[in-house]
Amino acid sequence: MRKLALGLVAASLFAAPAMAQTPLTFADVDVNADGRLSYEELQVVWPDLTPEEFAAADVEGAGGLTPEQLNALQPASVPAPAEAVPAPLDVPADVPAPTAPEALVQ
């Protein structure tokens, strides 16, 4: 029964943001409202999170992450958005580098 309830909550977490286009908050993911996110709660919204990453962030060993612990985890584990990381250019060495139009050069 608990798995079914968690599954329904998970489904509603995915359905509501898709329709409303609003970001999830900590409280949205904390389905049992204990102030910590368990590994299972995080797996619903962060399926790539590994047990090792979770355990490293759970410095108290409490079995759940506080908002501060979650924030500390994110910079090291969350990949940069695709638009923030320029794709490497595979340009042959004999191709000259592009120059900006004179109107743009100051």
Coordinates of N, CA and C in Angstrom, one line a residue:
M1 N 0.8 -1.2 0.0 CA 0.0 0.0 0.0 C 0.9 1.3 0.0
R2 N 2.0 1.2 0.8 CA 2.8 2.4 0.9 C 3.5 2.7 -0.5
K3 N 3.9 1.6 -1.2 CA 4.5 1.8 -2.5 C 3.5 2.4 -3.5
L4 N 2.2 2.0 -3.4 CA 1.2 2.5 -4.3 C 1.0 4.0 -4.0
A5 N 0.9 4.3 -2.7 CA 0.7 5.7 -2.3 C 1.9 6.6 -2.8
L6 N 3.1 6.1 -2.6 CA 4.3 6.8 -3.1 C 4.3 7.0 -4.6
G7 N 3.9 5.9 -5.3 CA 3.8 6.0 -6.7 C 2.8 7.0 -7.2
L8 N 1.6 7.1 -6.5 CA 0.6 8.1 -6.8 C 1.2 9.5 -6.6
V9 N 1.8 9.7 -5.5 CA 2.4 11.0 -5.2 C 3.5 11.3 -6.2
A10 N 4.3 10.4 -6.6 CA 5.3 10.6 -7.6 C 4.6 11.0 -8.9
A11 N 3.6 10.3 -9.3 CA 2.9 10.7 -10.5 C 2.3 12.1 -10.5
S12 N 1.8 12.4 -9.3 CA 1.2 13.8 -9.2 C 2.3 14.8 -9.3
L13 N 3.5 14.5 -8.7 CA 4.6 15.5 -8.8 C 5.0 15.7 -10.2
F14 N 5.0 14.7 -11.0 CA 5.4 14.9 -12.4 C 4.3 15.6 -13.2
A15 N 3.0 15.2 -13.0 CA 1.9 15.8 -13.7 C 1.7 17.2 -13.4
A16 N 1.7 17.6 -12.2 CA 1.4 19.0 -11.8 C 2.4 20.0 -12.4
P17 N 3.7 19.7 -12.3 CA 4.6 20.7 -12.8 C 4.6 20.8 -14.3
A18 N 4.3 19.6 -15.0 CA 4.2 19.6 -16.4 C 3.1 20.5 -16.9
M19 N 2.0 20.5 -16.2 CA 0.8 21.3 -16.6 C 1.0 22.7 -16.2
A20 N 1.4 23.0 -15.0 CA 1.5 24.3 -14.4 C 2.8 25.0 -14.8
Q21 N 3.9 24.2 -15.2 CA 5.2 24.8 -15.5 C 5.7 25.6 -14.4
T22 N 5.6 25.1 -13.1 CA 6.2 25.7 -12.0 C 7.2 24.8 -11.4
P23 N 8.3 25.4 -10.9 CA 9.3 24.5 -10.3 C 8.9 23.9 -9.0
L24 N 9.4 22.7 -8.7 CA 9.1 22.0 -7.5 C 9.9 22.7 -6.3
T25 N 9.3 22.7 -5.2 CA 10.0 23.2 -4.0 C 10.4 22.0 -3.1
F26 N 11.2 22.3 -2.1 CA 11.6 21.3 -1.2 C 10.4 20.6 -0.6
A27 N 9.4 21.4 -0.2 CA 8.2 20.9 0.5 C 7.4 20.0 -0.5
D28 N 7.4 20.3 -1.8 CA 6.7 19.5 -2.7 C 7.3 18.1 -2.8
V29 N 8.6 17.9 -2.6 CA 9.2 16.7 -2.7 C 9.2 15.9 -1.4
D30 N 9.2 16.7 -0.3 CA 9.1 16.1 1.1 C 7.7 15.6 1.4
V31 N 7.4 14.5 0.8 CA 6.0 14.0 0.9 C 5.5 13.6 2.3
N32 N 6.5 13.3 3.2 CA 6.0 12.9 4.5 C 6.2 14.1 5.5
A33 N 6.6 15.3 4.9 CA 6.7 16.6 5.6 C 7.5 16.5 6.9
D34 N 8.6 15.7 6.9 CA 9.5 15.6 8.1 C 10.7 16.6 8.0
G35 N 10.7 17.4 7.0 CA 11.8 18.4 6.9 C 13.1 17.9 6.3
R36 N 13.1 16.7 5.9 CA 14.2 16.0 5.2 C 13.8 15.3 4.0
L37 N 14.7 15.2 3.0 CA 14.3 14.4 1.8 C 15.1 13.1 1.9
S38 N 14.3 12.0 1.9 CA 14.9 10.6 1.9 C 15.4 10.3 0.5
Y39 N 16.2 9.3 0.4 CA 16.7 8.9 -0.9 C 15.5 8.5 -1.8
E40 N 14.5 7.9 -1.3 CA 13.3 7.5 -2.1 C 12.6 8.7 -2.6
E41 N 12.4 9.7 -1.7 CA 11.8 11.0 -2.1 C 12.6 11.7 -3.2
L42 N 13.9 11.7 -3.1 CA 14.7 12.4 -4.1 C 14.8 11.6 -5.4
Q43 N 14.7 10.3 -5.3 CA 14.7 9.5 -6.6 C 13.6 9.8 -7.5
V44 N 12.5 10.2 -6.9 CA 11.3 10.6 -7.8 C 11.6 11.7 -8.7
V45 N 12.4 12.7 -8.2 CA 12.6 13.9 -9.0 C 14.1 13.9 -9.5
W46 N 15.0 13.1 -9.0 CA 16.4 13.1 -9.3 C 16.8 11.6 -9.5
P47 N 16.4 11.0 -10.6 CA 16.6 9.6 -10.8 C 18.1 9.2 -11.0
D48 N 18.9 10.2 -11.3 CA 20.3 9.9 -11.5 C 21.2 10.0 -10.3
L49 N 20.5 10.4 -9.2 CA 21.3 10.4 -7.9 C 21.6 9.1 -7.4
T50 N 22.9 8.9 -7.1 CA 23.4 7.6 -6.6 C 23.3 7.5 -5.1
P51 N 23.2 6.3 -4.6 CA 23.2 6.1 -3.1 C 24.5 6.7 -2.5
E52 N 25.6 6.6 -3.2 CA 26.9 7.1 -2.7 C 26.8 8.6 -2.6
E53 N 26.3 9.3 -3.6 CA 26.1 10.8 -3.5 C 25.2 11.2 -2.4
F54 N 24.1 10.4 -2.2 CA 23.2 10.7 -1.2 C 23.9 10.6 0.2
A55 N 24.6 9.4 0.4 CA 25.2 9.2 1.7 C 26.3 10.2 2.0
A56 N 27.0 10.7 1.0 CA 28.0 11.7 1.2 C 27.4 13.0 1.6
A57 N 26.2 13.3 1.1 CA 25.5 14.6 1.5 C 24.9 14.5 2.8
D58 N 24.5 13.3 3.2 CA 23.8 13.0 4.5 C 24.9 12.9 5.6
V59 N 25.5 14.1 5.9 CA 26.7 14.1 6.8 C 26.3 13.6 8.2
E60 N 25.1 13.8 8.6 CA 24.6 13.4 10.0 C 24.2 11.9 10.0
G61 N 24.1 11.3 8.9 CA 23.6 9.9 8.8 C 22.2 9.7 9.3
A62 N 21.4 10.8 9.1 CA 20.0 10.7 9.5 C 19.1 10.0 8.6
G63 N 19.5 9.7 7.4 CA 18.7 9.1 6.4 C 17.9 10.0 5.6
G64 N 18.1 11.3 5.7 CA 17.4 12.3 4.9 C 18.3 13.6 4.9
L65 N 18.0 14.4 3.8 CA 18.8 15.6 3.6 C 18.0 16.8 4.0
T66 N 18.6 17.7 4.7 CA 18.0 19.0 5.0 C 18.1 19.9 3.8
P67 N 17.4 21.0 3.7 CA 17.6 21.9 2.5 C 19.1 22.3 2.4
E68 N 19.8 22.6 3.5 CA 21.2 23.0 3.4 C 22.1 21.9 2.8
Q69 N 21.8 20.6 3.3 CA 22.6 19.5 2.7 C 22.3 19.3 1.3
L70 N 21.0 19.5 0.9 CA 20.7 19.3 -0.5 C 21.4 20.4 -1.4
N71 N 21.4 21.6 -0.9 CA 22.1 22.7 -1.6 C 23.6 22.4 -1.8
A72 N 24.2 21.8 -0.7 CA 25.6 21.5 -0.8 C 25.9 20.4 -1.8
L73 N 24.9 19.5 -2.0 CA 25.0 18.4 -2.9 C 24.9 18.8 -4.3
Q74 N 24.1 19.8 -4.6 CA 23.8 20.1 -6.0 C 24.9 20.6 -6.8
P75 N 25.7 21.6 -6.4 CA 26.7 22.1 -7.3 C 27.7 21.0 -7.8
A76 N 28.0 20.0 -7.0 CA 29.0 19.0 -7.5 C 28.3 18.0 -8.3
S77 N 27.0 17.7 -8.2 CA 26.4 16.6 -8.8 C 25.5 17.0 -10.0
V78 N 25.0 18.2 -10.1 CA 24.1 18.5 -11.1 C 24.9 19.0 -12.3
P79 N 24.7 18.4 -13.5 CA 25.4 18.8 -14.7 C 25.0 20.2 -15.1
A80 N 25.9 21.0 -15.7 CA 25.6 22.3 -16.2 C 24.6 22.2 -17.3
P81 N 23.7 23.2 -17.4 CA 22.7 23.2 -18.5 C 23.5 23.1 -19.9
A82 N 22.9 22.5 -20.9 CA 23.5 22.3 -22.2 C 24.0 23.6 -22.8
E83 N 23.1 24.7 -22.6 CA 23.5 26.0 -23.2 C 24.6 26.7 -22.5
A84 N 24.9 26.3 -21.3 CA 26.0 26.9 -20.5 C 27.4 26.3 -20.9
V85 N 27.4 25.1 -21.5 CA 28.6 24.5 -21.8 C 28.8 24.5 -23.3
P86 N 29.7 25.3 -23.8 CA 29.8 25.3 -25.3 C 30.4 24.0 -25.8
A87 N 29.9 23.6 -27.0 CA 30.3 22.4 -27.6 C 31.7 22.7 -28.2
P88 N 32.6 21.7 -28.1 CA 34.0 22.0 -28.7 C 33.9 22.0 -30.2
L89 N 34.6 22.9 -30.8 CA 34.6 23.0 -32.2 C 35.8 22.1 -32.8
D90 N 35.4 21.4 -33.8 CA 36.4 20.5 -34.4 C 36.7 21.2 -35.8
V91 N 37.6 22.2 -35.7 CA 37.9 23.0 -36.8 C 39.3 22.6 -37.3
P92 N 39.4 22.3 -38.6 CA 40.8 22.0 -39.1 C 41.7 23.2 -38.9
A93 N 43.0 22.9 -38.7 CA 44.0 23.9 -38.4 C 44.2 24.9 -39.6
D94 N 43.8 24.6 -40.8 CA 44.0 25.5 -41.9 C 42.9 26.5 -42.1
V95 N 41.8 26.4 -41.3 CA 40.7 27.3 -41.4 C 41.0 28.5 -40.6
P96 N 40.9 29.7 -41.2 CA 41.2 30.9 -40.4 C 40.1 31.2 -39.4
A97 N 40.5 31.8 -38.3 CA 39.5 32.1 -37.2 C 38.6 33.2 -37.7
P98 N 37.3 33.1 -37.3 CA 36.3 34.1 -37.8 C 36.6 35.4 -37.1
T99 N 36.2 36.5 -37.8 CA 36.4 37.8 -37.3 C 35.1 38.5 -37.2
A100 N 34.9 39.4 -36.2 CA 33.6 40.1 -36.0 C 33.5 41.1 -37.1
P101 N 32.3 41.4 -37.5 CA 32.0 42.5 -38.5 C 32.5 43.8 -37.8
E102 N 33.0 44.7 -38.7 CA 33.6 46.0 -38.2 C 32.6 46.8 -37.4
A103 N 31.3 46.6 -37.6 CA 30.2 47.4 -36.9 C 30.2 46.9 -35.4
L104 N 30.6 45.7 -35.2 CA 30.5 45.2 -33.8 C 31.8 45.4 -33.0
V105 N 32.9 45.7 -33.7 CA 34.2 45.9 -33.1 C 34.2 47.3 -32.6
Q106 N 34.6 47.5 -31.3 CA 34.7 48.8 -30.7 C 36.1 49.2 -30.3

